[in-house]
């Protein structure tokens, strides 16, 4: 149940909404005037608590009741054109239909996540730093714009799907805490999408993308790396990345109060002020927040006082380490140390926003169901994804096919081995073996339990690129989709360097109708 706010606080929120509307009108050049009375959203609530947002990022919704501007920008691969995606109405939800129409039949990446606070703290492709990224010039990759579909209050929207190598950053910010100044931050993540790479972070980092020593960062971390800190269970954990250390409490290493937490939609909070900081978290779909740590700075040299530098990162470590995976939906950074009461009200606002799974091309893909996957290219509409031993091809299957052929074309849908928001396909007639890619080609291999296998065998469904059925993005190469080419099956990008990346027929070849299984 949403916490009840004292009436003084409610009046404060009302004042903050008016103030936010005025600020937005003054600062947001590209924005549209609100058309209805504003409802207090996360950043209005922080403002009413005296700790206003100085950065507000979301690809799913407005974080101010009056915000009517841009949420993010996408770029499509067919012609490199870009399009800003805004909200459908002031204070409302992302206009995902605009993205779907712009990206129809091609692929899109998220190029900019706009700052709604009016301070211009937008996030763009992260540059090289201590580590070079995999994209040209040492930049990090940009996220596939369609790999993390969800619903929010019943409206379709997309999150920011971070596969290893993906990262966003702003090294030239305005108003973000520096030195030992107080700040707070929250983010909504997919609690089922994480890994043990360094470091899926959102928050304050170095302005030169390098490791500048203990205390030069203060960011939310989410994942199950145990190199630095960890909590109970096997992870994932919410921790604070303070540079050269992910902290789950006052101690380096283990702290017993930081539990494994993996809600599908996870609210994660880190905040810090002189010799004091906290970790909090909760289920973004219901209930309140729990406090996992609230106390003094770590008992390790270099973290008191802090030397925060005020850049903002998403999906990477402070030195541009980019081995991590995760999904981000929204997050803010504040000026000042928010009270628990303010954060509890923000959590109630997030719960009321109504995050839900779904929104993708997942029709017929319920875990446990048995399916076959039929090609939609005109040449091949009687061909299905089939295995013969470990090789995977498309082959014609009809009602008069042998039971072996039908079995070879039948798959049990499993929750994605690397990300339960996505799916994996287990062979019906070879239980324990899954479709996985290796050198970009699909094979049927026995699950060896490794995290590489899990990633290689996880595919994220979305609406079919040619308007039919579903397309399946590779979880660890999200710009590549399951494609048939000369009757073999690959994960293919649209226009990459391999013959099977050919642009001709790409949208058709990556679109599959999910049917009840042949066997
Ligand atoms: O603190 C953990 C990580 O250590 C930081 O994110 C990175 O800058 C460094 O490698």
Coordinates of C-alpha atoms and ligand atoms in Angstrom, one line a residue:
X1 CA 0.0 0.0 0.0
X2 CA 1.3 3.5 -0.8
X3 CA 2.4 5.3 2.3
X4 CA 0.2 8.2 3.5
X5 CA 1.9 11.5 3.3
X6 CA 1.3 14.1 6.0
X7 CA -0.7 17.1 4.6
X8 CA 2.2 19.5 5.0
X9 CA 4.2 17.2 2.7
X10 CA 1.3 17.1 0.3
X11 CA 1.2 20.8 0.2
X12 CA 4.9 20.8 -0.3
X13 CA 4.5 18.4 -3.3
X14 CA 1.8 20.6 -4.8
X15 CA 4.2 23.6 -4.5
X16 CA 6.9 21.5 -6.0
X17 CA 4.7 20.6 -9.0
X18 CA 4.0 24.2 -9.7
X19 CA 7.7 25.1 -9.3
X20 CA 8.7 22.2 -11.5
X21 CA 6.3 23.3 -14.2
X22 CA 7.8 26.8 -14.1
X23 CA 11.3 25.5 -14.2
X24 CA 10.4 23.2 -17.0
X25 CA 8.8 26.0 -19.0
X26 CA 11.9 28.1 -18.5
X27 CA 14.5 25.4 -19.3
X28 CA 13.1 22.8 -21.7
X29 CA 13.4 24.5 -25.0
X30 CA 12.1 21.5 -27.0
X31 CA 9.2 20.7 -24.7
X32 CA 5.5 21.0 -25.2
X33 CA 3.3 22.9 -22.7
X34 CA 1.4 20.5 -20.4
X35 CA -2.2 20.1 -21.4
X36 CA -3.6 19.0 -18.1
X37 CA -3.1 19.4 -14.3
X38 CA 0.2 17.8 -13.3
X39 CA 0.3 14.7 -11.1
X40 CA 3.4 14.6 -8.8
X41 CA 6.0 12.2 -10.2
X42 CA 9.3 11.1 -8.8
X43 CA 11.2 14.4 -9.3
X44 CA 8.3 16.5 -8.0
X45 CA 8.4 14.4 -4.8
X46 CA 12.2 14.8 -4.5
X47 CA 11.8 18.6 -4.9
X48 CA 9.1 18.7 -2.2
X49 CA 11.5 16.9 0.1
X50 CA 14.1 19.7 -0.5
X51 CA 16.4 17.4 -2.6
X52 CA 15.6 18.2 -6.2
X53 CA 16.6 16.0 -9.2
X54 CA 19.7 17.3 -11.0
X55 CA 19.5 14.5 -13.5
X56 CA 16.4 12.5 -14.5
X57 CA 16.6 9.7 -17.1
X58 CA 13.9 7.4 -18.4
X59 CA 12.9 5.7 -21.6
X60 CA 9.5 4.7 -20.2
X61 CA 7.8 7.8 -18.6
X62 CA 8.0 11.4 -17.5
X63 CA 9.6 11.9 -14.1
X64 CA 7.9 15.3 -13.6
X65 CA 4.1 15.8 -13.7
X66 CA 4.6 18.6 -16.1
X67 CA 7.2 17.1 -18.4
X68 CA 6.1 16.9 -22.0
X69 CA 9.5 16.7 -23.7
X70 CA 11.9 14.2 -25.2
X71 CA 12.7 11.0 -23.3
X72 CA 15.3 9.5 -25.7
X73 CA 16.6 9.4 -29.2
X74 CA 16.8 6.4 -31.5
X75 CA 18.9 5.8 -34.6
X76 CA 17.9 3.3 -37.3
X77 CA 20.3 1.2 -39.2
X78 CA 18.6 1.4 -42.6
X79 CA 19.5 5.1 -43.2
X80 CA 21.1 6.3 -40.0
X81 CA 18.3 8.8 -39.4
X82 CA 17.4 9.7 -35.8
X83 CA 14.1 10.3 -34.1
X84 CA 13.4 11.7 -30.6
X85 CA 10.8 9.7 -28.7
X86 CA 8.7 11.8 -26.3
X87 CA 5.8 11.2 -24.0
X88 CA 2.2 10.6 -25.3
X89 CA 1.0 13.4 -22.9
X90 CA 2.5 15.7 -20.3
X91 CA 3.6 13.7 -17.2
X92 CA 2.7 10.4 -19.1
X93 CA 4.3 7.5 -20.8
X94 CA 6.8 7.0 -23.6
X95 CA 5.3 7.1 -27.1
X96 CA 6.6 3.7 -28.1
X97 CA 4.4 3.6 -31.1
X98 CA 6.5 6.4 -32.6
X99 CA 9.6 4.3 -32.1
X100 CA 7.9 1.2 -33.6
X101 CA 6.8 3.1 -36.7
X102 CA 10.3 4.7 -37.2
X103 CA 12.2 1.4 -36.6
X104 CA 9.7 -0.8 -38.6
X105 CA 11.6 -3.3 -40.7
X106 CA 15.0 -2.3 -39.5
X107 CA 17.0 -2.1 -36.3
X108 CA 17.4 0.9 -34.0
X109 CA 19.8 1.8 -31.2
X110 CA 19.3 4.3 -28.4
X111 CA 21.6 7.2 -29.0
X112 CA 20.6 9.7 -26.3
X113 CA 18.8 9.4 -23.0
X114 CA 17.6 12.9 -22.3
X115 CA 17.8 14.6 -18.9
X116 CA 14.4 15.7 -17.9
X117 CA 15.7 18.0 -15.1
X118 CA 16.4 20.8 -17.5
X119 CA 20.1 20.8 -16.7
X120 CA 21.2 19.1 -19.9
X121 CA 22.7 16.1 -18.2
X122 CA 21.9 13.8 -21.2
X123 CA 23.6 10.4 -21.5
X124 CA 25.3 9.5 -24.8
X125 CA 27.6 6.8 -26.1
X126 CA 30.4 6.3 -23.5
X127 CA 33.9 7.3 -24.7
X128 CA 37.0 5.2 -24.1
X129 CA 38.7 5.7 -20.7
X130 CA 40.8 3.3 -18.6
X131 CA 39.3 0.7 -21.0
X132 CA 38.4 1.1 -24.6
X133 CA 35.0 0.1 -25.7
X134 CA 34.2 -2.3 -28.7
X135 CA 32.8 0.4 -31.0
X136 CA 34.8 2.5 -33.4
X137 CA 37.1 5.0 -31.7
X138 CA 37.0 2.9 -28.5
X139 CA 33.5 4.1 -27.7
X140 CA 31.1 1.6 -26.1
X141 CA 28.2 0.1 -28.0
X142 CA 24.7 1.6 -28.0
X143 CA 21.8 -0.4 -26.7
X144 CA 19.4 -2.1 -29.1
X145 CA 16.2 0.0 -28.7
X146 CA 13.8 -2.9 -28.9
X147 CA 15.5 -5.5 -26.8
X148 CA 13.8 -4.7 -23.5
X149 CA 10.0 -4.3 -24.2
X150 CA 7.7 -3.9 -21.2
X151 CA 4.4 -2.3 -20.4
X152 CA 3.8 0.6 -18.0
X153 CA 0.3 1.1 -16.9
X154 CA -0.7 -1.0 -19.9
X155 CA 1.3 1.2 -22.4
X156 CA 4.1 -0.4 -24.3
X157 CA 7.5 1.0 -23.6
X158 CA 11.2 0.0 -24.0
X159 CA 14.0 -0.1 -21.5
X160 CA 17.8 0.2 -22.1
X161 CA 19.2 -3.3 -22.6
X162 CA 22.8 -3.3 -21.7
X163 CA 24.7 -6.3 -23.1
X164 CA 28.5 -6.4 -22.2
X165 CA 30.2 -3.7 -24.2
X166 CA 27.3 -1.3 -24.0
X167 CA 27.6 2.0 -22.1
X168 CA 26.4 5.6 -21.7
X169 CA 28.1 8.5 -20.0
X170 CA 28.1 12.3 -19.5
X171 CA 31.5 13.7 -18.4
X172 CA 30.5 17.3 -18.6
X173 CA 27.5 17.6 -16.2
X174 CA 25.8 20.4 -14.4
X175 CA 24.7 20.3 -10.8
X176 CA 25.8 16.8 -9.9
X177 CA 27.5 16.4 -6.5
X178 CA 31.2 16.7 -6.3
X179 CA 33.7 16.2 -3.5
X180 CA 31.9 15.2 -0.3
X181 CA 28.6 16.9 -1.3
X182 CA 25.4 15.1 -0.4
X183 CA 23.4 13.3 -3.1
X184 CA 20.8 10.6 -3.6
X185 CA 19.9 8.4 -6.6
X186 CA 17.5 5.7 -7.5
X187 CA 17.1 3.5 -10.6
X188 CA 14.6 0.9 -11.8
X189 CA 16.4 -2.2 -13.2
X190 CA 15.3 -5.6 -14.5
X191 CA 16.3 -7.7 -11.4
X192 CA 16.5 -10.8 -13.5
X193 CA 19.1 -9.4 -16.0
X194 CA 22.6 -9.2 -14.5
X195 CA 26.0 -10.8 -14.7
X196 CA 29.3 -11.0 -12.9
X197 CA 31.2 -8.5 -15.1
X198 CA 32.3 -5.1 -14.0
X199 CA 30.1 -3.0 -13.5
X200 CA 26.4 -2.4 -14.2
X201 CA 26.3 1.1 -12.6
X202 CA 24.1 4.2 -12.6
X203 CA 25.4 7.3 -10.9
X204 CA 28.3 9.5 -10.1
X205 CA 31.7 8.8 -11.7
X206 CA 35.0 10.3 -12.9
X207 CA 35.0 13.0 -15.4
X208 CA 37.9 11.5 -17.4
X209 CA 36.6 8.0 -17.6
X210 CA 39.5 6.7 -15.6
X211 CA 40.0 5.2 -12.2
X212 CA 41.0 8.2 -10.1
X213 CA 41.2 6.3 -6.8
X214 CA 39.1 5.4 -3.8
X215 CA 36.1 7.7 -3.3
X216 CA 36.0 9.2 -6.7
X217 CA 32.6 7.5 -7.6
X218 CA 29.2 7.0 -5.9
X219 CA 27.0 4.9 -8.1
X220 CA 24.3 2.2 -7.7
X221 CA 25.7 -1.2 -8.7
X222 CA 23.5 -4.2 -9.6
X223 CA 24.9 -7.7 -10.3
X224 CA 26.6 -10.7 -8.8
X225 CA 30.3 -9.9 -9.2
X226 CA 32.2 -10.9 -6.0
X227 CA 35.6 -9.4 -6.7
X228 CA 34.9 -6.5 -4.2
X229 CA 31.8 -6.6 -2.0
X230 CA 28.9 -9.0 -1.8
X231 CA 26.0 -10.0 0.5
X232 CA 24.0 -13.1 1.4
X233 CA 23.1 -15.8 -1.1
X234 CA 24.5 -16.0 -4.6
X235 CA 23.4 -12.5 -5.7
X236 CA 22.6 -10.4 -7.5
X237 CA 23.1 -7.6 -5.0
X238 CA 22.5 -3.9 -4.9
X239 CA 25.7 -2.3 -3.8
X240 CA 27.5 1.1 -4.0
X241 CA 30.3 1.5 -6.5
X242 CA 32.6 4.0 -4.7
X243 CA 35.6 3.2 -7.0
X244 CA 38.0 0.4 -6.4
X245 CA 35.3 -1.2 -4.5
X246 CA 31.6 -2.3 -4.7
X247 CA 30.4 -1.9 -1.1
X248 CA 27.5 -3.9 0.4
X249 CA 28.0 -2.2 3.8
X250 CA 30.7 -0.8 6.0
X251 CA 33.1 -3.7 5.4
X252 CA 35.1 -4.5 2.3
X253 CA 33.8 -7.9 1.1
X254 CA 30.9 -9.5 2.9
X255 CA 28.1 -7.7 4.7
X256 CA 25.3 -9.8 6.1
X257 CA 22.6 -7.3 5.7
X258 CA 22.7 -7.0 1.9
X259 CA 20.5 -9.8 0.5
X260 CA 20.2 -11.3 -2.9
X261 CA 17.4 -9.4 -4.6
X262 CA 16.0 -10.1 -8.0
X263 CA 12.5 -8.7 -8.4
X264 CA 11.6 -8.5 -12.1
X265 CA 11.4 -4.7 -11.6
X266 CA 13.8 -3.6 -8.9
X267 CA 14.0 -0.2 -7.2
X268 CA 17.6 0.3 -6.2
X269 CA 18.8 3.3 -4.1
X270 CA 22.2 4.6 -3.0
X271 CA 22.7 7.9 -1.2
X272 CA 25.7 9.6 0.5
X273 CA 26.7 12.6 2.6
X274 CA 29.7 13.3 4.8
X275 CA 30.7 10.1 6.5
X276 CA 27.2 8.7 6.0
X277 CA 25.6 6.6 3.3
X278 CA 22.9 4.1 2.6
X279 CA 21.7 1.3 0.3
X280 CA 17.9 0.7 0.0
X281 CA 15.9 -1.4 -2.4
X282 CA 12.4 -2.9 -3.1
X283 CA 10.1 -4.4 -5.6
X284 CA 9.1 -1.7 -8.1
X285 CA 5.8 -3.4 -8.7
X286 CA 4.5 -3.5 -5.1
X287 CA 5.3 -2.7 -1.5
X288 CA 7.9 -0.5 0.1
X289 CA 11.6 -0.2 0.4
X290 CA 14.0 -2.0 2.7
X291 CA 17.2 -0.5 4.1
X292 CA 20.2 -2.8 3.5
X293 CA 22.8 -0.4 5.0
X294 CA 22.6 3.0 6.7
X295 CA 25.8 4.2 8.5
X296 CA 29.3 5.4 8.3
X297 CA 31.5 5.4 5.2
X298 CA 33.5 2.1 4.6
X299 CA 36.2 1.2 7.2
X300 CA 38.7 1.3 4.3
X301 CA 41.1 4.2 3.7
X302 CA 40.1 6.7 1.0
X303 CA 36.3 6.8 1.3
X304 CA 36.0 9.5 3.9
X305 CA 35.8 12.2 2.8
X306 CA 34.6 11.3 -0.6
X307 CA 36.1 12.9 -3.7
X308 CA 33.1 12.5 -6.1
X309 CA 33.7 14.0 -9.5
X310 CA 30.2 14.4 -10.8
X311 CA 30.1 12.6 -14.2
X312 CA 27.2 10.3 -14.8
X313 CA 27.5 6.7 -16.0
X314 CA 25.0 4.0 -17.1
X315 CA 25.9 0.3 -17.6
X316 CA 29.7 0.6 -17.1
X317 CA 32.3 1.1 -14.4
X318 CA 33.9 4.5 -13.6
X319 CA 37.0 3.6 -15.8
X320 CA 34.8 2.4 -18.6
X321 CA 35.0 -1.2 -17.6
X322 CA 32.2 -2.7 -19.8
X323 CA 31.9 -6.4 -18.9
X324 CA 28.5 -6.0 -17.3
X325 CA 24.9 -6.7 -18.3
X326 CA 21.6 -5.3 -17.1
X327 CA 18.5 -3.4 -18.1
X328 CA 17.6 0.2 -17.0
X329 CA 14.2 1.8 -17.2
X330 CA 14.5 5.0 -15.2
X331 CA 16.8 6.7 -12.7
X332 CA 17.5 10.1 -11.1
X333 CA 20.2 11.8 -9.2
X334 CA 19.5 14.5 -6.6
X335 CA 21.1 17.5 -5.0
X336 CA 21.1 16.8 -1.3
X337 CA 20.7 13.7 0.8
X338 CA 17.0 12.6 0.5
X339 CA 15.1 11.5 3.5
X340 CA 13.8 7.9 3.8
X341 CA 10.3 9.4 3.8
X342 CA 10.9 11.1 0.4
X343 CA 12.3 7.9 -1.1
X344 CA 9.3 6.0 0.3
X345 CA 7.0 8.4 -1.5
X346 CA 9.0 8.0 -4.7
X347 CA 8.7 4.2 -4.4
X348 CA 4.9 4.6 -4.1
X349 CA 5.0 6.7 -7.2
X350 CA 7.0 4.0 -9.1
X351 CA 4.6 1.3 -7.9
X352 CA 1.7 3.4 -9.1
X353 CA 3.3 3.9 -12.5
X354 CA 2.5 0.2 -13.1
X355 CA 5.6 -1.5 -14.5
X356 CA 4.7 -4.8 -16.1
X357 CA 6.5 -7.5 -18.1
X358 CA 5.3 -8.1 -21.7
X359 CA 5.0 -5.6 -24.5
X360 CA 7.3 -7.7 -26.8
X361 CA 6.6 -10.2 -29.5
X362 CA 6.2 -12.9 -27.0
X363 CA 2.9 -14.3 -28.2
X364 CA 2.8 -18.0 -27.7
X365 CA 6.2 -17.9 -25.9
X366 CA 5.0 -18.8 -22.4
X367 CA 7.7 -20.8 -20.5
X368 CA 6.8 -24.4 -20.4
X369 CA 4.9 -24.3 -23.7
X370 CA 6.0 -26.3 -26.8
X371 CA 6.4 -24.4 -30.0
X372 CA 7.8 -24.6 -33.5
X373 CA 9.3 -21.7 -35.3
X374 CA 8.2 -21.1 -38.9
X375 CA 10.0 -18.9 -41.4
X376 CA 8.1 -16.1 -43.0
X377 CA 10.2 -15.2 -46.0
X378 CA 8.2 -15.9 -49.2
X379 CA 10.6 -18.7 -50.3
X380 CA 10.3 -20.6 -47.1
X381 CA 7.0 -20.4 -45.3
X382 CA 6.8 -24.2 -44.9
X383 CA 10.3 -24.3 -43.3
X384 CA 10.9 -24.6 -39.5
X385 CA 13.9 -24.3 -37.3
X386 CA 15.1 -27.9 -37.0
X387 CA 18.0 -29.7 -35.6
X388 CA 19.8 -32.7 -36.9
X389 CA 22.2 -33.7 -34.1
X390 CA 24.0 -30.5 -33.2
X391 CA 23.5 -28.8 -36.5
X392 CA 20.6 -26.4 -36.8
X393 CA 18.9 -25.6 -40.2
X394 CA 15.5 -24.8 -41.5
X395 CA 13.6 -27.7 -43.1
X396 CA 10.2 -28.3 -44.5
X397 CA 7.8 -30.0 -42.0
X398 CA 4.3 -30.9 -42.8
X399 CA 1.6 -33.0 -41.1
X400 CA 2.9 -36.0 -43.1
X401 CA 6.5 -35.6 -41.9
X402 CA 8.0 -38.4 -39.8
X403 CA 7.7 -38.2 -36.1
X404 CA 11.5 -37.8 -35.9
X405 CA 11.4 -34.7 -38.2
X406 CA 8.5 -33.3 -36.2
X407 CA 10.4 -33.8 -33.0
X408 CA 13.5 -32.2 -34.4
X409 CA 11.4 -29.1 -35.1
X410 CA 9.8 -28.8 -31.7
X411 CA 11.0 -26.7 -28.8
X412 CA 10.1 -26.2 -25.2
X413 CA 10.1 -22.6 -24.3
X414 CA 12.1 -21.9 -21.2
X415 CA 12.6 -18.7 -19.2
X416 CA 15.8 -17.2 -20.7
X417 CA 18.8 -19.0 -19.1
X418 CA 20.6 -15.6 -18.8
X419 CA 17.6 -13.4 -18.4
X420 CA 14.2 -14.6 -17.5
X421 CA 12.6 -11.6 -19.3
X422 CA 13.7 -13.4 -22.5
X423 CA 13.5 -17.0 -23.6
X424 CA 15.6 -20.1 -24.4
X425 CA 14.6 -23.0 -26.6
X426 CA 15.2 -26.5 -25.3
X427 CA 14.9 -29.4 -27.8
X428 CA 11.8 -31.5 -27.3
X429 CA 13.5 -34.7 -28.2
X430 CA 16.9 -33.9 -26.7
X431 CA 16.1 -32.5 -23.2
X432 CA 18.9 -30.5 -21.7
X433 CA 20.1 -29.3 -25.1
X434 CA 19.3 -25.8 -26.2
X435 CA 19.5 -23.6 -29.3
X436 CA 22.7 -21.5 -28.8
X437 CA 24.9 -19.4 -31.1
X438 CA 28.6 -20.0 -31.5
X439 CA 30.6 -17.8 -34.0
X440 CA 27.2 -16.3 -34.9
X441 CA 25.7 -19.7 -36.1
X442 CA 23.0 -21.6 -34.3
X443 CA 23.7 -25.1 -32.9
X444 CA 22.0 -27.5 -30.5
X445 CA 24.3 -28.1 -27.6
X446 CA 23.9 -29.5 -24.1
X447 CA 23.7 -26.9 -21.4
X448 CA 27.1 -27.0 -19.7
X449 CA 25.9 -24.6 -17.0
X450 CA 28.4 -21.8 -17.9
X451 CA 27.3 -18.2 -18.0
X452 CA 28.6 -18.0 -21.6
X453 CA 26.3 -20.9 -22.6
X454 CA 23.4 -19.2 -20.8
X455 CA 24.0 -15.9 -22.7
X456 CA 24.5 -17.7 -26.0
X457 CA 21.2 -19.6 -25.5
X458 CA 19.1 -16.6 -24.5
X459 CA 17.0 -14.6 -27.0
X460 CA 14.8 -11.7 -26.4
X461 CA 11.5 -11.7 -28.4
X462 CA 10.0 -8.6 -30.0
X463 CA 7.4 -8.1 -32.7
X464 CA 8.5 -9.6 -36.0
X465 CA 10.6 -7.2 -38.1
X466 CA 8.4 -7.7 -41.2
X467 CA 5.1 -7.4 -39.2
X468 CA 4.7 -11.1 -38.8
X469 CA 5.3 -13.2 -35.7
X470 CA 8.4 -12.5 -33.6
X471 CA 12.0 -11.6 -34.0
X472 CA 14.6 -12.8 -31.5
X473 CA 17.5 -10.6 -30.4
X474 CA 20.6 -12.4 -29.1
X475 CA 20.9 -11.6 -25.4
X476 CA 24.7 -11.0 -25.6
X477 CA 24.7 -9.6 -29.1
X478 CA 21.5 -7.6 -29.1
X479 CA 21.9 -6.0 -32.5
X480 CA 21.8 -9.6 -34.0
X481 CA 18.6 -11.6 -34.5
X482 CA 17.9 -15.2 -35.3
X483 CA 18.0 -15.4 -39.1
X484 CA 17.8 -18.1 -41.7
X485 CA 20.1 -17.7 -44.7
X486 CA 20.6 -20.4 -47.3
X487 CA 18.6 -22.7 -45.0
X488 CA 21.2 -22.4 -42.2
X489 CA 20.4 -20.4 -39.0
X490 CA 22.5 -17.6 -37.6
X491 CA 22.3 -14.5 -35.4
X492 CA 22.6 -11.8 -38.0
X493 CA 22.9 -8.1 -38.0
X494 CA 21.3 -6.0 -40.7
X495 CA 24.2 -5.2 -43.1
X496 CA 27.1 -6.6 -41.2
X497 CA 30.3 -8.1 -42.7
X498 CA 29.2 -11.7 -43.0
X499 CA 27.3 -13.0 -46.0
X500 CA 24.4 -13.9 -43.7
X501 CA 24.2 -10.3 -42.5
X502 CA 23.0 -9.2 -46.0
X503 CA 20.3 -6.5 -45.9
X504 CA 18.2 -8.1 -48.7
X505 CA 15.3 -9.9 -47.1
X506 CA 16.8 -9.3 -43.7
X507 CA 13.4 -8.2 -42.1
X508 CA 11.7 -11.3 -43.5
X509 CA 14.5 -13.7 -42.6
X510 CA 14.5 -12.6 -38.9
X511 CA 10.7 -12.9 -38.5
X512 CA 9.3 -16.2 -37.3
X513 CA 5.8 -17.3 -36.6
X514 CA 5.5 -19.1 -33.3
X515 CA 3.1 -22.1 -33.8
X516 CA 2.1 -25.0 -31.5
X517 CA 4.8 -27.6 -31.7
X518 CA 4.8 -30.3 -34.3
X519 CA 5.6 -32.8 -31.6
Ligands
LIG1 O1 34.8 0.1 -8.1 C1 34.7 -1.0 -9.0 C2 35.3 -0.6 -10.3 O2 36.6 -0.5 -10.2 C3 34.9 0.7 -10.9 O3 33.6 0.8 -11.4 C4 36.0 0.9 -12.0 O4 36.3 2.2 -12.3 C5 37.2 0.1 -11.4 O5 37.7 -0.8 -12.2

